[in-house]
GROMACS .gro file of C-alpha atoms in nm:
model
  306
    1UNK     CA    1   0.000   0.000   0.000
    2UNK     CA    2   0.138   0.338  -0.101
    3UNK     CA    3   0.221   0.603   0.158
    4UNK     CA    4   0.178   0.979   0.106
    5UNK     CA    5   0.297   1.286   0.294
    6UNK     CA    6   0.007   1.528   0.272
    7UNK     CA    7   0.023   1.680   0.620
    8UNK     CA    8   0.240   1.659   0.930
    9UNK     CA    9  -0.018   1.448   1.109
   10UNK     CA   10   0.028   1.172   0.849
   11UNK     CA   11   0.349   1.082   1.031
   12UNK     CA   12   0.374   0.911   1.369
   13UNK     CA   13   0.642   1.013   1.617
   14UNK     CA   14   0.839   0.702   1.522
   15UNK     CA   15   0.813   0.779   1.150
   16UNK     CA   16   0.930   1.138   1.205
   17UNK     CA   17   1.235   1.019   1.402
   18UNK     CA   18   1.303   0.753   1.138
   19UNK     CA   19   1.305   1.022   0.867
   20UNK     CA   20   1.535   1.246   1.075
   21UNK     CA   21   1.778   0.959   1.135
   22UNK     CA   22   1.791   0.877   0.765
   23UNK     CA   23   1.831   1.248   0.680
   24UNK     CA   24   2.132   1.265   0.915
   25UNK     CA   25   2.281   0.959   0.746
   26UNK     CA   26   2.225   1.095   0.394
   27UNK     CA   27   2.377   1.430   0.494
   28UNK     CA   28   2.685   1.255   0.634
   29UNK     CA   29   2.721   1.043   0.319
   30UNK     CA   30   2.692   1.348   0.094
   31UNK     CA   31   2.956   1.539   0.291
   32UNK     CA   32   3.192   1.239   0.265
   33UNK     CA   33   3.126   1.167  -0.105
   34UNK     CA   34   2.952   0.837  -0.031
   35UNK     CA   35   2.710   0.759  -0.313
   36UNK     CA   36   2.352   0.671  -0.218
   37UNK     CA   37   2.164   0.606  -0.541
   38UNK     CA   38   1.857   0.464  -0.365
   39UNK     CA   39   1.620   0.588  -0.638
   40UNK     CA   40   1.821   0.495  -0.947
   41UNK     CA   41   1.601   0.504  -1.256
   42UNK     CA   42   1.305   0.663  -1.076
   43UNK     CA   43   1.137   0.993  -1.166
   44UNK     CA   44   0.964   1.247  -0.941
   45UNK     CA   45   0.715   1.480  -1.106
   46UNK     CA   46   0.720   1.824  -0.943
   47UNK     CA   47   0.403   2.029  -0.995
   48UNK     CA   48   0.435   2.399  -0.915
   49UNK     CA   49   0.131   2.625  -0.890
   50UNK     CA   50   0.325   2.850  -0.648
   51UNK     CA   51   0.670   2.990  -0.726
   52UNK     CA   52   0.965   2.848  -0.535
   53UNK     CA   53   1.339   2.868  -0.473
   54UNK     CA   54   1.421   2.620  -0.197
   55UNK     CA   55   1.151   2.363  -0.277
   56UNK     CA   56   1.231   2.329  -0.646
   57UNK     CA   57   1.609   2.326  -0.612
   58UNK     CA   58   1.618   2.093  -0.312
   59UNK     CA   59   1.383   1.834  -0.463
   60UNK     CA   60   1.547   1.844  -0.806
   61UNK     CA   61   1.901   1.820  -0.666
   62UNK     CA   62   1.786   1.559  -0.414
   63UNK     CA   63   1.649   1.330  -0.684
   64UNK     CA   64   1.972   1.368  -0.883
   65UNK     CA   65   2.184   1.278  -0.579
   66UNK     CA   66   1.962   0.975  -0.517
   67UNK     CA   67   2.025   0.854  -0.872
   68UNK     CA   68   1.685   0.954  -1.006
   69UNK     CA   69   1.533   1.237  -1.204
   70UNK     CA   70   1.325   1.537  -1.100
   71UNK     CA   71   1.082   1.661  -1.367
   72UNK     CA   72   0.963   2.022  -1.332
   73UNK     CA   73   0.595   2.060  -1.421
   74UNK     CA   74   0.455   2.413  -1.423
   75UNK     CA   75   0.077   2.442  -1.388
   76UNK     CA   76   0.097   2.674  -1.692
   77UNK     CA   77   0.222   2.382  -1.900
   78UNK     CA   78  -0.006   2.108  -1.765
   79UNK     CA   79  -0.364   2.044  -1.867
   80UNK     CA   80  -0.454   2.077  -1.498
   81UNK     CA   81  -0.397   2.450  -1.551
   82UNK     CA   82  -0.655   2.445  -1.831
   83UNK     CA   83  -0.927   2.277  -1.633
   84UNK     CA   84  -0.846   1.905  -1.652
   85UNK     CA   85  -0.988   1.739  -1.339
   86UNK     CA   86  -0.725   1.661  -1.076
   87UNK     CA   87  -0.831   1.296  -1.069
   88UNK     CA   88  -0.758   1.258  -1.441
   89UNK     CA   89  -0.416   1.420  -1.404
   90UNK     CA   90  -0.344   1.188  -1.109
   91UNK     CA   91  -0.431   0.876  -1.306
   92UNK     CA   92  -0.228   0.978  -1.611
   93UNK     CA   93   0.083   1.085  -1.422
   94UNK     CA   94   0.070   0.764  -1.216
   95UNK     CA   95   0.138   0.576  -1.542
   96UNK     CA   96   0.456   0.776  -1.613
   97UNK     CA   97   0.609   0.868  -1.277
   98UNK     CA   98   0.720   0.704  -0.951
   99UNK     CA   99   0.608   0.991  -0.729
  100UNK     CA  100   0.469   1.346  -0.734
  101UNK     CA  101   0.558   1.651  -0.528
  102UNK     CA  102   0.305   1.934  -0.555
  103UNK     CA  103   0.330   2.293  -0.434
  104UNK     CA  104  -0.009   2.457  -0.456
  105UNK     CA  105  -0.275   2.662  -0.277
  106UNK     CA  106  -0.559   2.436  -0.164
  107UNK     CA  107  -0.495   2.138   0.064
  108UNK     CA  108  -0.795   1.967  -0.097
  109UNK     CA  109  -0.614   1.960  -0.431
  110UNK     CA  110  -0.324   1.765  -0.280
  111UNK     CA  111  -0.562   1.524  -0.108
  112UNK     CA  112  -0.760   1.467  -0.430
  113UNK     CA  113  -0.437   1.403  -0.619
  114UNK     CA  114  -0.340   1.143  -0.357
  115UNK     CA  115  -0.683   0.980  -0.362
  116UNK     CA  116  -0.674   0.908  -0.735
  117UNK     CA  117  -0.302   0.838  -0.784
  118UNK     CA  118  -0.133   0.500  -0.745
  119UNK     CA  119   0.205   0.660  -0.663
  120UNK     CA  120   0.323   0.852  -0.353
  121UNK     CA  121   0.221   1.220  -0.326
  122UNK     CA  122   0.431   1.472  -0.130
  123UNK     CA  123   0.296   1.806  -0.016
  124UNK     CA  124   0.561   2.064  -0.107
  125UNK     CA  125   0.344   2.340   0.045
  126UNK     CA  126  -0.021   2.436   0.059
  127UNK     CA  127  -0.208   2.716   0.233
  128UNK     CA  128  -0.269   2.476   0.526
  129UNK     CA  129   0.053   2.277   0.560
  130UNK     CA  130   0.430   2.275   0.500
  131UNK     CA  131   0.544   1.935   0.633
  132UNK     CA  132   0.876   1.917   0.443
  133UNK     CA  133   0.990   2.247   0.595
  134UNK     CA  134   0.899   2.130   0.945
  135UNK     CA  135   1.100   1.810   0.902
  136UNK     CA  136   1.399   2.028   0.808
  137UNK     CA  137   1.332   2.246   1.113
  138UNK     CA  138   1.324   1.946   1.346
  139UNK     CA  139   1.644   1.816   1.190
  140UNK     CA  140   1.813   2.153   1.247
  141UNK     CA  141   1.694   2.182   1.607
  142UNK     CA  142   1.830   1.835   1.682
  143UNK     CA  143   2.164   1.922   1.522
  144UNK     CA  144   2.205   2.231   1.740
  145UNK     CA  145   2.052   2.098   2.062
  146UNK     CA  146   2.144   1.728   2.031
  147UNK     CA  147   1.785   1.643   2.123
  148UNK     CA  148   1.430   1.757   2.061
  149UNK     CA  149   1.246   1.593   2.351
  150UNK     CA  150   1.149   1.845   2.619
  151UNK     CA  151   1.264   2.160   2.439
  152UNK     CA  152   1.043   2.468   2.414
  153UNK     CA  153   0.970   2.608   2.069
  154UNK     CA  154   0.815   2.956   2.042
  155UNK     CA  155   0.656   3.067   1.716
  156UNK     CA  156   0.592   3.439   1.671
  157UNK     CA  157   0.368   3.569   1.393
  158UNK     CA  158   0.099   3.452   1.154
  159UNK     CA  159  -0.091   3.132   1.233
  160UNK     CA  160  -0.028   3.011   0.880
  161UNK     CA  161   0.073   2.682   0.715
  162UNK     CA  162   0.414   2.689   0.885
  163UNK     CA  163   0.261   2.746   1.228
  164UNK     CA  164   0.006   2.470   1.179
  165UNK     CA  165   0.258   2.208   1.067
  166UNK     CA  166   0.501   2.315   1.340
  167UNK     CA  167   0.236   2.274   1.608
  168UNK     CA  168   0.179   1.915   1.508
  169UNK     CA  169   0.544   1.823   1.441
  170UNK     CA  170   0.687   1.967   1.762
  171UNK     CA  171   0.417   1.841   1.997
  172UNK     CA  172   0.415   1.497   1.836
  173UNK     CA  173   0.790   1.460   1.902
  174UNK     CA  174   0.771   1.555   2.271
  175UNK     CA  175   0.845   1.926   2.250
  176UNK     CA  176   0.663   2.214   2.419
  177UNK     CA  177   0.512   2.466   2.180
  178UNK     CA  178   0.393   2.822   2.233
  179UNK     CA  179   0.256   3.047   1.962
  180UNK     CA  180   0.194   3.422   1.973
  181UNK     CA  181  -0.021   3.579   1.705
  182UNK     CA  182  -0.282   3.858   1.678
  183UNK     CA  183  -0.637   3.742   1.763
  184UNK     CA  184  -0.755   3.757   1.400
  185UNK     CA  185  -0.458   3.559   1.270
  186UNK     CA  186  -0.459   3.243   1.481
  187UNK     CA  187  -0.425   2.893   1.334
  188UNK     CA  188  -0.740   2.711   1.227
  189UNK     CA  189  -0.949   2.577   1.513
  190UNK     CA  190  -0.901   2.216   1.402
  191UNK     CA  191  -0.523   2.255   1.443
  192UNK     CA  192  -0.559   2.418   1.785
  193UNK     CA  193  -0.779   2.131   1.904
  194UNK     CA  194  -0.536   1.875   1.763
  195UNK     CA  195  -0.244   2.053   1.931
  196UNK     CA  196  -0.420   2.040   2.268
  197UNK     CA  197  -0.491   1.670   2.217
  198UNK     CA  198  -0.127   1.596   2.132
  199UNK     CA  199   0.006   1.797   2.427
  200UNK     CA  200  -0.217   1.603   2.664
  201UNK     CA  201  -0.114   1.272   2.507
  202UNK     CA  202   0.261   1.348   2.515
  203UNK     CA  203   0.256   1.526   2.852
  204UNK     CA  204   0.389   1.846   2.697
  205UNK     CA  205   0.271   2.208   2.701
  206UNK     CA  206   0.082   2.394   2.429
  207UNK     CA  207   0.019   2.766   2.474
  208UNK     CA  208  -0.155   3.005   2.234
  209UNK     CA  209  -0.136   3.374   2.326
  210UNK     CA  210  -0.139   3.725   2.180
  211UNK     CA  211   0.174   3.814   2.380
  212UNK     CA  212   0.508   3.749   2.204
  213UNK     CA  213   0.691   3.799   2.534
  214UNK     CA  214   0.484   3.530   2.704
  215UNK     CA  215   0.543   3.288   2.417
  216UNK     CA  216   0.919   3.355   2.403
  217UNK     CA  217   0.977   3.320   2.778
  218UNK     CA  218   1.246   3.053   2.842
  219UNK     CA  219   1.228   2.929   2.482
  220UNK     CA  220   1.504   2.711   2.337
  221UNK     CA  221   1.401   2.786   1.978
  222UNK     CA  222   1.234   3.093   1.828
  223UNK     CA  223   1.071   3.065   1.486
  224UNK     CA  224   0.890   3.312   1.263
  225UNK     CA  225   0.764   3.352   0.907
  226UNK     CA  226   0.655   3.637   0.682
  227UNK     CA  227   0.341   3.826   0.781
  228UNK     CA  228   0.190   3.807   0.431
  229UNK     CA  229   0.238   3.476   0.247
  230UNK     CA  230   0.198   3.409  -0.125
  231UNK     CA  231  -0.153   3.502  -0.235
  232UNK     CA  232  -0.188   3.755   0.050
  233UNK     CA  233   0.012   4.037  -0.108
  234UNK     CA  234  -0.300   4.256  -0.123
  235UNK     CA  235  -0.326   4.236   0.258
  236UNK     CA  236   0.036   4.337   0.321
  237UNK     CA  237  -0.029   4.686   0.459
  238UNK     CA  238  -0.320   4.571   0.677
  239UNK     CA  239  -0.109   4.288   0.812
  240UNK     CA  240   0.186   4.518   0.891
  241UNK     CA  241  -0.041   4.711   1.127
  242UNK     CA  242  -0.194   4.397   1.280
  243UNK     CA  243   0.148   4.238   1.344
  244UNK     CA  244   0.315   4.543   1.496
  245UNK     CA  245   0.500   4.412   1.802
  246UNK     CA  246   0.516   4.054   1.669
  247UNK     CA  247   0.879   4.080   1.566
  248UNK     CA  248   1.177   3.872   1.672
  249UNK     CA  249   1.423   4.136   1.789
  250UNK     CA  250   1.689   4.177   2.057
  251UNK     CA  251   1.429   4.259   2.323
  252UNK     CA  252   1.231   3.942   2.252
  253UNK     CA  253   1.549   3.735   2.236
  254UNK     CA  254   1.615   3.852   2.592
  255UNK     CA  255   1.308   3.656   2.710
  256UNK     CA  256   1.438   3.329   2.565
  257UNK     CA  257   1.726   3.119   2.697
  258UNK     CA  258   2.065   3.275   2.628
  259UNK     CA  259   2.158   2.988   2.398
  260UNK     CA  260   1.828   2.992   2.207
  261UNK     CA  261   1.848   2.936   1.833
  262UNK     CA  262   1.644   3.120   1.569
  263UNK     CA  263   1.487   2.965   1.259
  264UNK     CA  264   1.310   3.117   0.959
  265UNK     CA  265   1.184   2.918   0.658
  266UNK     CA  266   1.275   3.207   0.424
  267UNK     CA  267   1.239   3.430   0.235
  268UNK     CA  268   1.268   3.677   0.524
  269UNK     CA  269   1.135   4.032   0.521
  270UNK     CA  270   1.407   4.186   0.734
  271UNK     CA  271   1.276   4.469   0.946
  272UNK     CA  272   0.926   4.319   0.959
  273UNK     CA  273   0.889   3.976   1.127
  274UNK     CA  274   1.259   3.970   1.222
  275UNK     CA  275   1.529   4.233   1.251
  276UNK     CA  276   1.837   4.231   1.034
  277UNK     CA  277   2.050   4.212   1.349
  278UNK     CA  278   1.884   3.895   1.480
  279UNK     CA  279   1.886   3.706   1.151
  280UNK     CA  280   2.253   3.794   1.093
  281UNK     CA  281   2.344   3.687   1.446
  282UNK     CA  282   2.170   3.353   1.381
  283UNK     CA  283   2.246   3.312   1.012
  284UNK     CA  284   2.427   2.981   1.071
  285UNK     CA  285   2.108   2.823   1.206
  286UNK     CA  286   1.884   2.980   0.939
  287UNK     CA  287   2.098   2.866   0.647
  288UNK     CA  288   2.167   2.523   0.795
  289UNK     CA  289   1.788   2.499   0.818
  290UNK     CA  290   1.760   2.590   0.448
  291UNK     CA  291   2.023   2.330   0.354
  292UNK     CA  292   1.845   2.067   0.561
  293UNK     CA  293   1.545   2.090   0.329
  294UNK     CA  294   1.762   1.890   0.088
  295UNK     CA  295   1.856   1.617   0.336
  296UNK     CA  296   1.514   1.583   0.503
  297UNK     CA  297   1.333   1.567   0.170
  298UNK     CA  298   1.577   1.307   0.037
  299UNK     CA  299   1.489   1.094   0.339
  300UNK     CA  300   1.117   1.139   0.263
  301UNK     CA  301   1.175   1.046  -0.102
  302UNK     CA  302   1.361   0.729  -0.006
  303UNK     CA  303   1.099   0.627   0.250
  304UNK     CA  304   0.810   0.678   0.006
  305UNK     CA  305   0.958   0.584  -0.332
  306UNK     CA  306   1.224   0.317  -0.276
   0.00000   0.00000   0.00000
């Protein structure tokens, strides 16, 4: 039976740790020129309805390093962009490819693609979820802290796809999670309820607040994202006013542990959700995090497509 990665909650704690362990191994092998052509002769179709830097490059390079091929498929070039039903596209591409990664807007489109395909589907980003980024974040946290169990992660900003996937991924792996966002920009209620359920199950803490200082208190990791994501450009000025005070800066860093790390999925709007000073002071973590997209996604590809 095929396995997909559509949302963070598709993975159990054990599966997440298994992916992280394999990602560490693949990273080590790459750094030491040890070939790992686990997907020799296999092809990943990569559908992009949203523009991308890190997602496209990391998946395409990752497939090459695994001995396979990454095929870029723009929605402008596919019949799906001209109104072909998703289920028909899924059935056709299943005959040609060994897996599909899709970066799009609606979560439902990814789920429909998975329902009608006979090959693994990977969510490269939707408006609801960004599981591949969160796996890279967890990998980075573990590299810097040597553990993830029991740490406190504080997310400051918009309750968007990153926040929602982070809530699930951190709490599921035994971390404490606090999120600070303006009242009108909280995560979806279904994610909040699931986060509370996971915290109770794992014996960890989940806090949602409108106070960045409360969220950042004694944090081991601080994370943020842009205030206006793709498709929300028209709301940028309104959001700037709503998110005033929800910035990772030196003052907020003072509430966290002195050895706290900072992560950002990029691209960053310096001077908005994070100051230039903070991101430069923590650029090692941020760009290790970006690199780890490659290693974490290669582990996902091997687990789903080998």
